[in-house]
Coordinates of N, CA and C and ligand atoms in Angstrom, one line a residue:
M48 N -36.5 30.1 3.7 CA -36.2 30.6 5.0 C -35.6 32.0 4.9
N49 N -36.1 32.9 5.8 CA -35.6 34.3 5.8 C -34.4 34.4 6.7
R50 N -33.4 35.1 6.1 CA -32.1 35.3 6.9 C -32.5 36.4 7.9
D51 N -31.8 36.3 9.1 CA -31.9 37.4 10.0 C -30.7 37.6 10.9
V52 N -30.6 38.7 11.5 CA -29.5 39.0 12.4 C -30.0 38.8 13.8
I53 N -29.3 38.1 14.7 CA -29.6 37.9 16.1 C -28.6 38.6 16.9
I54 N -29.0 39.5 17.8 CA -28.1 40.3 18.6 C -27.9 39.5 19.9
A55 N -26.6 39.1 20.2 CA -26.2 38.4 21.4 C -26.3 39.4 22.6
C56 N -27.3 39.3 23.4 CA -27.4 40.3 24.6 C -26.6 39.7 25.8
D57 N -25.3 39.8 25.7 CA -24.4 39.3 26.7 C -24.2 40.3 27.8
F58 N -25.3 40.6 28.6 CA -25.2 41.5 29.7 C -25.4 40.8 31.0
S59 N -24.9 41.4 32.1 CA -24.9 40.6 33.3 C -26.1 41.0 34.2
S60 N -26.9 42.0 33.7 CA -28.1 42.3 34.5 C -29.3 42.7 33.6
K61 N -30.5 42.6 34.2 CA -31.7 43.0 33.4 C -31.6 44.5 33.0
E62 N -31.2 45.3 34.0 CA -31.1 46.7 33.7 C -30.3 47.0 32.5
A63 N -29.1 46.5 32.5 CA -28.2 46.7 31.4 C -28.8 46.3 30.0
C64 N -29.4 45.1 30.1 CA -30.0 44.6 28.9 C -31.2 45.4 28.4
L65 N -32.1 45.8 29.3 CA -33.3 46.6 28.9 C -32.9 48.0 28.5
D66 N -31.9 48.6 29.1 CA -31.4 49.9 28.7 C -30.9 49.8 27.2
F67 N -30.2 48.7 27.0 CA -29.7 48.5 25.6 C -30.8 48.4 24.6
L68 N -31.8 47.6 25.0 CA -33.0 47.3 24.0 C -33.8 48.6 23.9
D69 N -33.8 49.5 24.9 CA -34.6 50.7 24.7 C -34.1 51.5 23.5
K70 N -32.9 51.4 23.2 CA -32.3 52.1 22.0 C -33.0 51.8 20.7
F71 N -33.7 50.6 20.7 CA -34.3 50.1 19.5 C -35.8 50.4 19.4
S72 N -36.3 51.2 20.3 CA -37.7 51.4 20.4 C -38.3 52.0 19.1
G73 N -37.5 52.8 18.4 CA -38.1 53.5 17.2 C -37.8 52.7 15.9
T74 N -37.2 51.5 16.0 CA -36.8 50.7 14.8 C -37.5 49.4 14.9
R75 N -37.1 48.6 13.9 CA -37.6 47.2 13.9 C -37.0 46.5 15.1
K76 N -37.8 45.6 15.8 CA -37.4 45.0 17.0 C -36.4 43.8 16.6
P77 N -35.2 43.9 17.1 CA -34.3 42.9 16.8 C -34.6 41.5 17.4
F78 N -34.2 40.4 16.7 CA -34.2 39.1 17.3 C -33.0 39.1 18.2
V79 N -33.2 38.6 19.5 CA -32.1 38.7 20.5 C -31.8 37.3 21.0
K80 N -30.5 37.1 21.4 CA -30.1 35.9 22.0 C -29.8 36.2 23.5
I81 N -30.4 35.3 24.3 CA -30.2 35.4 25.8 C -29.4 34.2 26.1
G82 N -28.3 34.4 26.8 CA -27.4 33.3 27.1 C -27.5 32.9 28.6
M83 N -26.6 32.0 29.0 CA -26.6 31.5 30.4 C -26.4 32.6 31.4
E84 N -25.5 33.6 31.1 CA -25.2 34.6 32.1 C -26.4 35.4 32.6
L85 N -27.1 35.9 31.6 CA -28.3 36.7 31.9 C -29.4 35.8 32.4
F86 N -29.6 34.7 31.9 CA -30.7 33.8 32.3 C -30.5 33.3 33.7
Y87 N -29.3 32.9 34.1 CA -29.0 32.5 35.4 C -29.0 33.6 36.4
A88 N -28.7 34.8 36.0 CA -28.7 36.0 36.9 C -30.2 36.4 37.2
E89 N -31.0 36.4 36.1 CA -32.3 37.1 36.2 C -33.5 36.1 36.2
G90 N -33.3 34.9 35.8 CA -34.3 33.9 35.8 C -35.3 34.1 34.6
P91 N -36.3 33.2 34.5 CA -37.2 33.3 33.3 C -37.9 34.6 33.1
D92 N -38.0 35.4 34.2 CA -38.7 36.7 34.0 C -38.1 37.6 33.0
I93 N -36.8 37.5 32.8 CA -36.1 38.3 31.8 C -36.6 38.0 30.4
V94 N -36.9 36.7 30.2 CA -37.4 36.2 28.9 C -38.8 36.8 28.7
R95 N -39.7 36.7 29.7 CA -41.0 37.2 29.6 C -41.0 38.7 29.3
Q96 N -40.1 39.5 30.0 CA -40.1 40.9 29.8 C -39.6 41.3 28.4
I97 N -38.6 40.6 27.9 CA -38.1 40.9 26.6 C -39.2 40.5 25.5
K98 N -39.8 39.4 25.8 CA -40.9 38.9 24.9 C -42.0 39.9 24.8
A99 N -42.4 40.4 26.0 CA -43.5 41.4 26.1 C -43.2 42.7 25.3
R100 N -41.9 43.0 25.1 CA -41.5 44.1 24.3 C -41.5 43.8 22.8
G101 N -41.9 42.6 22.5 CA -42.0 42.3 21.0 C -40.8 41.7 20.3
H102 N -39.8 41.3 21.1 CA -38.6 40.7 20.4 C -38.8 39.2 20.3
R103 N -38.2 38.7 19.2 CA -38.1 37.2 19.1 C -36.8 36.9 19.9
I104 N -36.8 35.7 20.5 CA -35.8 35.3 21.4 C -35.2 33.9 21.1
F105 N -33.9 33.9 21.0 CA -33.1 32.7 21.0 C -32.5 32.5 22.4
L106 N -33.0 31.4 23.1 CA -32.6 31.2 24.4 C -31.5 30.1 24.3
D107 N -30.2 30.6 24.6 CA -29.0 29.8 24.3 C -28.5 29.1 25.6
L108 N -29.2 28.0 26.0 CA -28.9 27.4 27.2 C -28.2 26.0 27.0
K109 N -28.1 25.6 25.7 CA -27.3 24.4 25.4 C -27.6 23.2 26.3
L110 N -28.8 22.7 26.3 CA -29.1 21.6 27.2 C -28.4 20.3 26.8
H111 N -28.0 19.5 27.8 CA -27.3 18.3 27.6 C -27.4 17.4 28.9
D112 N -28.4 16.5 28.8 CA -28.7 15.7 30.0 C -29.4 14.4 29.5
I113 N -29.9 13.6 30.4 CA -30.6 12.4 29.9 C -32.0 12.8 29.2
P114 N -32.5 12.0 28.3 CA -33.6 12.4 27.5 C -34.8 12.9 28.4
N115 N -35.1 12.2 29.5 CA -36.3 12.6 30.2 C -36.2 14.0 30.8
T116 N -35.0 14.3 31.3 CA -34.7 15.6 32.0 C -34.8 16.7 30.9
V117 N -34.2 16.4 29.7 CA -34.2 17.4 28.7 C -35.6 17.6 28.2
K118 N -36.4 16.6 28.1 CA -37.8 16.7 27.6 C -38.6 17.6 28.6
K119 N -38.4 17.4 29.9 CA -39.2 18.2 30.9 C -38.7 19.6 30.9
A120 N -37.4 19.8 30.8 CA -36.9 21.2 30.7 C -37.4 21.9 29.5
M121 N -37.5 21.2 28.4 CA -37.9 21.9 27.1 C -39.4 22.2 27.2
Q122 N -40.2 21.4 27.9 CA -41.6 21.8 28.1 C -41.7 23.2 28.8
V123 N -40.8 23.4 29.8 CA -40.8 24.7 30.5 C -40.4 25.8 29.6
L124 N -39.4 25.6 28.8 CA -38.9 26.6 27.9 C -39.9 27.0 26.8
S125 N -40.6 25.9 26.3 CA -41.6 26.1 25.3 C -42.8 27.0 25.8
A126 N -43.1 26.8 27.1 CA -44.2 27.6 27.7 C -43.8 29.0 27.9
L127 N -42.5 29.3 27.9 CA -42.0 30.7 28.0 C -42.1 31.4 26.6
D128 N -42.5 30.7 25.6 CA -42.8 31.3 24.3 C -41.5 31.8 23.6
V129 N -40.4 31.1 23.8 CA -39.2 31.6 23.1 C -39.3 31.1 21.7
D130 N -38.4 31.6 20.8 CA -38.5 31.3 19.4 C -37.5 30.3 18.9
M131 N -36.4 30.2 19.7 CA -35.3 29.3 19.3 C -34.6 28.8 20.5
V132 N -34.3 27.5 20.6 CA -33.6 27.0 21.8 C -32.5 26.0 21.2
N133 N -31.6 25.5 22.1 CA -30.6 24.6 21.6 C -30.2 23.5 22.6
V134 N -29.6 22.5 22.1 CA -29.1 21.4 22.8 C -27.7 21.1 22.3
H135 N -26.9 20.3 23.1 CA -25.7 19.7 22.5 C -26.0 18.5 21.8
A136 N -25.5 18.4 20.5 CA -25.7 17.1 19.7 C -25.0 16.0 20.4
A137 N -24.1 16.2 21.2 CA -23.3 15.1 21.9 C -24.3 14.3 22.9
G138 N -25.4 14.9 23.2 CA -26.4 14.2 24.0 C -27.1 13.0 23.2
A139 N -26.8 13.0 21.9 CA -27.2 11.9 21.0 C -28.7 11.9 20.7
G140 N -29.0 11.0 19.7 CA -30.4 11.0 19.1 C -31.5 11.0 20.0
A141 N -31.5 10.0 21.0 CA -32.6 9.9 21.9 C -32.9 11.2 22.7
M142 N -31.8 11.8 23.1 CA -32.0 13.1 23.8 C -32.5 14.2 22.9
M143 N -32.1 14.2 21.7 CA -32.5 15.3 20.7 C -34.0 15.0 20.4
K144 N -34.4 13.8 20.2 CA -35.8 13.5 19.9 C -36.7 13.9 21.1
A145 N -36.2 13.6 22.3 CA -36.9 13.9 23.6 C -37.1 15.5 23.7
A146 N -36.1 16.2 23.2 CA -36.1 17.7 23.2 C -37.3 18.1 22.3
V147 N -37.3 17.5 21.1 CA -38.4 17.9 20.2 C -39.8 17.7 20.8
E148 N -39.9 16.5 21.4 CA -41.2 16.1 22.1 C -41.6 17.1 23.1
G149 N -40.6 17.4 24.0 CA -40.9 18.4 25.1 C -41.2 19.8 24.6
L150 N -40.6 20.2 23.5 CA -40.9 21.5 23.0 C -42.2 21.7 22.3
T151 N -42.7 20.6 21.7 CA -43.9 20.6 20.9 C -45.2 20.9 21.8
R152 N -45.9 22.0 21.4 CA -47.0 22.4 22.2 C -48.3 21.6 21.8
A153 N -49.3 21.7 22.6 CA -50.5 21.0 22.3 C -51.1 21.2 20.9
D154 N -50.9 22.5 20.4 CA -51.4 22.8 19.1 C -50.4 22.4 17.9
G155 N -49.3 21.7 18.3 CA -48.4 21.2 17.3 C -47.3 22.2 17.0
T156 N -47.3 23.5 17.4 CA -46.3 24.4 17.2 C -45.1 24.2 18.2
R157 N -44.0 24.7 17.8 CA -42.8 24.7 18.7 C -41.8 25.7 18.3
P158 N -40.9 26.1 19.3 CA -39.8 27.0 18.9 C -38.8 26.2 18.0
L159 N -38.0 26.9 17.2 CA -37.0 26.2 16.4 C -36.0 25.6 17.4
L160 N -35.5 24.4 17.0 CA -34.6 23.7 17.9 C -33.3 23.4 17.1
I161 N -32.2 23.9 17.6 CA -30.9 23.7 16.9 C -29.9 23.0 17.8
A162 N -28.9 22.4 17.2 CA -27.9 21.7 18.0 C -26.5 22.3 17.9
V163 N -25.8 22.3 19.0 CA -24.4 22.6 19.0 C -23.7 21.3 18.5
T164 N -22.9 21.4 17.5 CA -22.1 20.2 17.1 C -20.9 20.1 18.0
Q165 N -19.8 20.8 17.6 CA -18.7 20.9 18.5 C -18.5 22.3 18.9
L166 N -18.2 22.7 20.1 CA -18.0 24.0 20.5 C -16.8 24.6 19.7
T167 N -16.9 25.8 19.2 CA -15.8 26.3 18.4 C -14.5 26.5 19.3
S168 N -14.7 26.5 20.6 CA -13.5 26.6 21.5 C -12.8 25.2 21.6
T169 N -13.4 24.1 21.1 CA -12.7 22.8 21.1 C -11.7 22.7 19.9
S170 N -10.5 22.5 20.2 CA -9.5 22.4 19.1 C -9.5 20.9 18.6
E171 N -8.9 20.8 17.4 CA -8.8 19.4 16.8 C -8.0 18.6 17.8
E172 N -7.0 19.2 18.4 CA -6.1 18.4 19.4 C -6.9 17.9 20.6
A173 N -7.8 18.8 21.1 CA -8.6 18.4 22.3 C -9.6 17.3 21.9
L174 N -10.1 17.4 20.6 CA -11.1 16.5 20.1 C -10.5 15.1 20.2
H175 N -9.2 14.9 19.7 CA -8.6 13.6 19.6 C -8.0 13.2 21.0
N176 N -7.3 14.1 21.6 CA -6.5 13.6 22.8 C -7.3 13.7 24.1
E177 N -8.3 14.6 24.2 CA -9.0 14.7 25.5 C -10.4 14.0 25.4
L178 N -11.1 14.3 24.3 CA -12.4 13.7 24.1 C -12.3 12.3 23.5
L179 N -11.1 11.9 23.0 CA -10.9 10.6 22.4 C -11.8 10.3 21.2
I180 N -12.1 11.4 20.4 CA -12.9 11.2 19.2 C -11.9 11.1 18.0
G181 N -11.9 10.0 17.3 CA -10.9 9.7 16.3 C -11.1 10.5 15.0
P182 N -12.3 10.6 14.4 CA -12.5 11.3 13.2 C -12.1 12.8 13.3
S183 N -11.9 13.5 12.2 CA -11.5 14.9 12.2 C -12.7 15.8 12.7
M184 N -12.4 17.0 13.0 CA -13.4 18.0 13.4 C -14.5 18.1 12.4
N185 N -14.1 18.2 11.1 CA -15.1 18.4 10.1 C -16.0 17.1 9.9
E186 N -15.4 16.0 10.0 CA -16.2 14.7 9.9 C -17.2 14.7 11.1
T187 N -16.7 15.1 12.3 CA -17.5 15.0 13.5 C -18.7 16.0 13.4
I188 N -18.4 17.2 12.9 CA -19.4 18.2 12.7 C -20.5 17.7 11.8
A189 N -20.0 17.2 10.6 CA -21.0 16.7 9.6 C -21.9 15.6 10.2
K190 N -21.3 14.7 10.9 CA -22.0 13.5 11.5 C -23.0 14.0 12.6
Y191 N -22.5 14.9 13.5 CA -23.4 15.4 14.5 C -24.6 16.2 13.9
A192 N -24.3 16.9 12.8 CA -25.4 17.7 12.1 C -26.4 16.7 11.5
S193 N -25.9 15.7 10.9 CA -26.9 14.7 10.3 C -27.6 14.0 11.4
N194 N -27.0 13.7 12.5 CA -27.7 13.1 13.7 C -28.9 14.0 14.1
A195 N -28.6 15.3 14.2 CA -29.6 16.3 14.6 C -30.7 16.4 13.6
K196 N -30.4 16.3 12.3 CA -31.4 16.3 11.3 C -32.3 15.1 11.4
E197 N -31.7 14.0 11.6 CA -32.4 12.7 11.7 C -33.3 12.7 13.0
A198 N -32.9 13.4 14.0 CA -33.7 13.5 15.2 C -34.9 14.5 15.1
G199 N -34.9 15.2 14.0 CA -36.0 16.1 13.7 C -35.7 17.6 14.1
L200 N -34.4 17.9 14.4 CA -34.1 19.3 14.7 C -34.1 20.1 13.4
D201 N -34.0 21.4 13.6 CA -34.1 22.3 12.5 C -32.8 22.8 11.9
G202 N -31.7 22.6 12.7 CA -30.4 23.1 12.2 C -29.4 23.0 13.3
V203 N -28.2 23.7 13.1 CA -27.1 23.7 14.0 C -26.5 25.1 14.2
V204 N -25.9 25.3 15.3 CA -25.0 26.4 15.5 C -23.6 26.0 15.0
C205 N -23.0 26.8 14.2 CA -21.7 26.5 13.8 C -20.9 27.7 13.4
S206 N -19.6 27.6 13.1 CA -18.9 28.7 12.6 C -19.4 29.0 11.2
P207 N -19.4 30.2 10.8 CA -19.8 30.5 9.4 C -19.0 29.8 8.4
L208 N -17.7 29.5 8.8 CA -16.9 28.8 7.8 C -17.2 27.3 7.7
E209 N -18.1 26.8 8.6 CA -18.6 25.4 8.5 C -20.0 25.3 7.9
A210 N -20.6 26.5 7.6 CA -22.0 26.5 7.2 C -22.1 25.7 5.9
G211 N -21.1 25.9 5.0 CA -21.2 25.2 3.7 C -21.2 23.7 3.8
L212 N -20.3 23.2 4.7 CA -20.2 21.8 5.0 C -21.5 21.2 5.5
V213 N -22.2 22.0 6.4 CA -23.4 21.6 7.0 C -24.5 21.5 5.9
K214 N -24.5 22.5 5.1 CA -25.6 22.6 4.0 C -25.3 21.4 3.0
E215 N -24.1 21.1 2.7 CA -23.8 20.0 1.8 C -24.2 18.7 2.4
T216 N -24.1 18.5 3.7 CA -24.4 17.3 4.4 C -25.9 17.1 4.6
C217 N -26.5 18.2 5.0 CA -27.9 18.1 5.5 C -28.9 18.8 4.6
G218 N -28.5 19.4 3.6 CA -29.4 20.1 2.7 C -29.6 21.5 3.0
R219 N -30.1 22.2 1.9 CA -30.2 23.7 2.0 C -31.2 24.2 3.1
D220 N -32.2 23.4 3.4 CA -33.2 23.9 4.3 C -32.8 23.7 5.8
F221 N -31.7 23.0 6.0 CA -31.3 22.7 7.4 C -30.6 24.0 7.8
L222 N -31.0 24.6 8.9 CA -30.6 26.0 9.3 C -29.2 26.0 9.9
T223 N -28.5 27.0 9.5 CA -27.2 27.3 10.2 C -27.2 28.7 10.9
V224 N -26.9 28.6 12.1 CA -26.9 29.8 13.0 C -25.4 30.1 13.4
T225 N -24.9 31.2 12.9 CA -23.4 31.4 13.0 C -23.0 32.6 13.8
P226 N -22.3 32.4 14.9 CA -21.6 33.5 15.5 C -20.2 33.7 14.9
G227 N -19.4 34.6 15.5 CA -18.0 34.8 14.9 C -18.1 35.8 13.7
I228 N -18.9 36.8 13.9 CA -19.1 37.8 12.8 C -18.4 39.1 13.2
R229 N -17.7 39.7 12.3 CA -17.1 41.0 12.5 C -17.2 41.8 11.2
F230 N -17.3 43.1 11.3 CA -17.3 44.0 10.1 C -15.9 43.9 9.6
A231 N -15.8 44.2 8.3 CA -14.5 44.1 7.6 C -13.5 45.0 8.2
D232 N -13.9 46.2 8.7 CA -13.0 47.2 9.2 C -12.9 47.2 10.7
A233 N -13.2 46.0 11.4 CA -13.2 46.0 12.9 C -12.2 45.0 13.5
Q234 N -12.1 45.1 14.8 CA -11.2 44.2 15.5 C -11.9 42.9 15.7
A235 N -11.1 41.8 15.9 CA -11.6 40.4 16.1 C -12.0 40.1 17.5
D236 N -11.6 40.9 18.5 CA -11.8 40.6 20.0 C -11.2 39.2 20.2
D237 N -11.9 38.3 20.9 CA -11.3 37.0 21.2 C -11.8 36.0 20.2
Q238 N -12.5 36.4 19.2 CA -12.9 35.4 18.2 C -11.8 35.1 17.2
V239 N -11.7 33.8 16.8 CA -10.6 33.4 15.9 C -11.1 33.2 14.5
R240 N -12.1 32.4 14.3 CA -12.5 32.0 13.0 C -13.7 32.9 12.6
I241 N -13.4 34.1 12.1 CA -14.4 35.1 11.9 C -14.7 35.4 10.4
T242 N -15.8 35.9 10.2 CA -16.1 36.4 8.8 C -17.1 37.6 8.9
T243 N -17.3 38.2 7.7 CA -18.1 39.4 7.7 C -19.6 39.0 7.5
P244 N -20.5 39.9 7.8 CA -21.9 39.5 7.5 C -22.1 39.2 6.0
A245 N -21.5 39.9 5.1 CA -21.7 39.6 3.7 C -21.2 38.3 3.3
R246 N -20.0 37.9 3.8 CA -19.4 36.6 3.5 C -20.2 35.5 4.1
A247 N -20.8 35.7 5.3 CA -21.6 34.7 5.9 C -22.8 34.4 5.1
R248 N -23.3 35.5 4.5 CA -24.5 35.3 3.6 C -24.1 34.5 2.4
E249 N -23.0 34.8 1.8 CA -22.5 34.0 0.6 C -22.3 32.5 0.9
I250 N -21.8 32.2 2.1 CA -21.5 30.8 2.5 C -22.8 30.1 2.8
G251 N -23.8 30.8 3.2 CA -25.1 30.1 3.4 C -25.6 30.1 4.8
S252 N -25.1 31.1 5.7 CA -25.7 31.2 7.0 C -27.2 31.7 6.9
D253 N -28.0 31.1 7.8 CA -29.4 31.6 7.8 C -29.6 32.7 8.8
Y254 N -28.9 32.5 10.0 CA -28.9 33.5 11.0 C -27.5 33.8 11.4
I255 N -27.1 35.1 11.5 CA -25.8 35.4 12.2 C -26.1 35.9 13.6
V256 N -25.2 35.5 14.5 CA -25.3 35.9 15.9 C -24.2 37.0 16.1
V257 N -24.6 38.2 16.4 CA -23.6 39.3 16.5 C -23.7 39.9 17.9
G258 N -22.6 39.9 18.6 CA -22.6 40.5 20.0 C -21.9 41.9 20.0
R259 N -20.7 41.9 20.4 CA -19.9 43.1 20.6 C -19.9 44.1 19.4
P260 N -19.9 43.6 18.1 CA -19.9 44.6 17.0 C -21.1 45.5 17.1
I261 N -22.2 45.0 17.8 CA -23.4 45.9 17.9 C -23.4 46.4 19.4
T262 N -23.3 45.5 20.4 CA -23.5 46.0 21.8 C -22.5 47.0 22.2
A263 N -21.2 46.9 21.7 CA -20.2 47.8 22.1 C -19.9 48.9 21.1
A264 N -20.8 49.0 20.1 CA -20.6 50.1 19.1 C -21.0 51.4 19.7
P265 N -20.4 52.5 19.2 CA -20.9 53.8 19.7 C -22.3 54.1 19.3
D266 N -22.8 53.6 18.2 CA -24.2 53.7 17.8 C -24.7 52.3 17.5
P267 N -25.3 51.6 18.5 CA -25.7 50.2 18.3 C -26.8 50.0 17.2
V268 N -27.7 51.0 17.2 CA -28.8 50.9 16.2 C -28.2 51.0 14.8
A269 N -27.2 51.9 14.6 CA -26.6 52.0 13.2 C -25.8 50.7 12.9
A270 N -25.1 50.1 13.9 CA -24.4 48.9 13.7 C -25.3 47.8 13.3
Y271 N -26.5 47.7 14.0 CA -27.5 46.7 13.7 C -28.0 46.8 12.3
E272 N -28.3 48.1 11.9 CA -28.8 48.3 10.6 C -27.7 48.0 9.5
R273 N -26.5 48.2 9.9 CA -25.4 47.9 8.9 C -25.4 46.3 8.7
C274 N -25.5 45.6 9.8 CA -25.6 44.1 9.7 C -26.7 43.7 8.9
L275 N -27.9 44.3 9.1 CA -29.0 43.9 8.3 C -28.8 44.1 6.8
K276 N -28.2 45.3 6.5 CA -27.9 45.7 5.1 C -27.0 44.8 4.5
E277 N -25.9 44.4 5.2 CA -24.9 43.5 4.6 C -25.3 42.0 4.5
F278 N -26.2 41.6 5.4 CA -26.5 40.2 5.5 C -27.9 39.8 4.9
V279 N -28.9 40.6 5.2 CA -30.3 40.1 4.9 C -30.6 40.3 3.4
Ligands
C5P533 O1 -19.5 39.5 20.9 P1 -19.5 38.4 19.9 O2 -20.1 38.8 18.5 O3 -18.2 37.6 19.7 O4 -20.6 37.4 20.5 C1 -20.9 36.1 19.9 C2 -21.9 35.4 20.7 O5 -22.1 34.1 20.2 C3 -21.6 35.2 22.2 O6 -22.8 35.2 22.9 C4 -20.9 33.9 22.2 O7 -21.0 33.2 23.5 C5 -21.7 33.1 21.2 N1 -21.1 32.0 20.6 C6 -19.8 32.0 19.9 N2 -19.3 30.9 19.4 C7 -19.9 29.7 19.5 C8 -21.2 29.6 20.1 C9 -21.7 30.8 20.7 O8 -19.3 33.1 19.8 N3 -19.4 28.6 18.9

């Protein structure tokens, strides 16, 4: 598996996003992540436009519903020709299997499908006292990751600090996609459990998702190239 850097395009409009991507016209086309904010504001057309410019796309919509609904929704996303999509592992095995079925095209190909185990915004305290989940956060993450593997998914989104645990549980080929990345000499913003691109590589991340360290940099192309140099 080839490591890669995914830029989180957390913009509120198509114009802002395309202006940003214009900066990369003379370089290698970055793999980009489109999240709920941009997708709900602009609809599927934003995906088509970015795809037409030659970027690979991780569509981060975190589906979580009954299996039939997720299967039908995934058929639509697969036809959009995205490269990676995700679901919540909390939807359980039948939902994840339905997602794989919905994504798989007539020719047998499909986008990569990864699962969110537990949101990094969920604390150990909320896990036990609000969600009434008894086992520890790490046990829950390991179990949800192995459920995802069993359902035929390709990997999980997790903190880079959990990537080692996921690889130990599910094997080296099970993908880890990790946000929470900061350069060694930069501010953390609102991220808590962060690490550098180089450390994420050592721990075993396959893809790092990087937003503000690139999108808010004075020279985004240089920041992207620095990420590639440190990580890939
Ligand atoms: O700007 P920053 O590098 O913090 O952006 C990280 C991106 O990864 C954002 O799009 C954020 O929503 C996403 N993300 C995250 N933590 C998760 C899952 C997704 O930061 N657990």
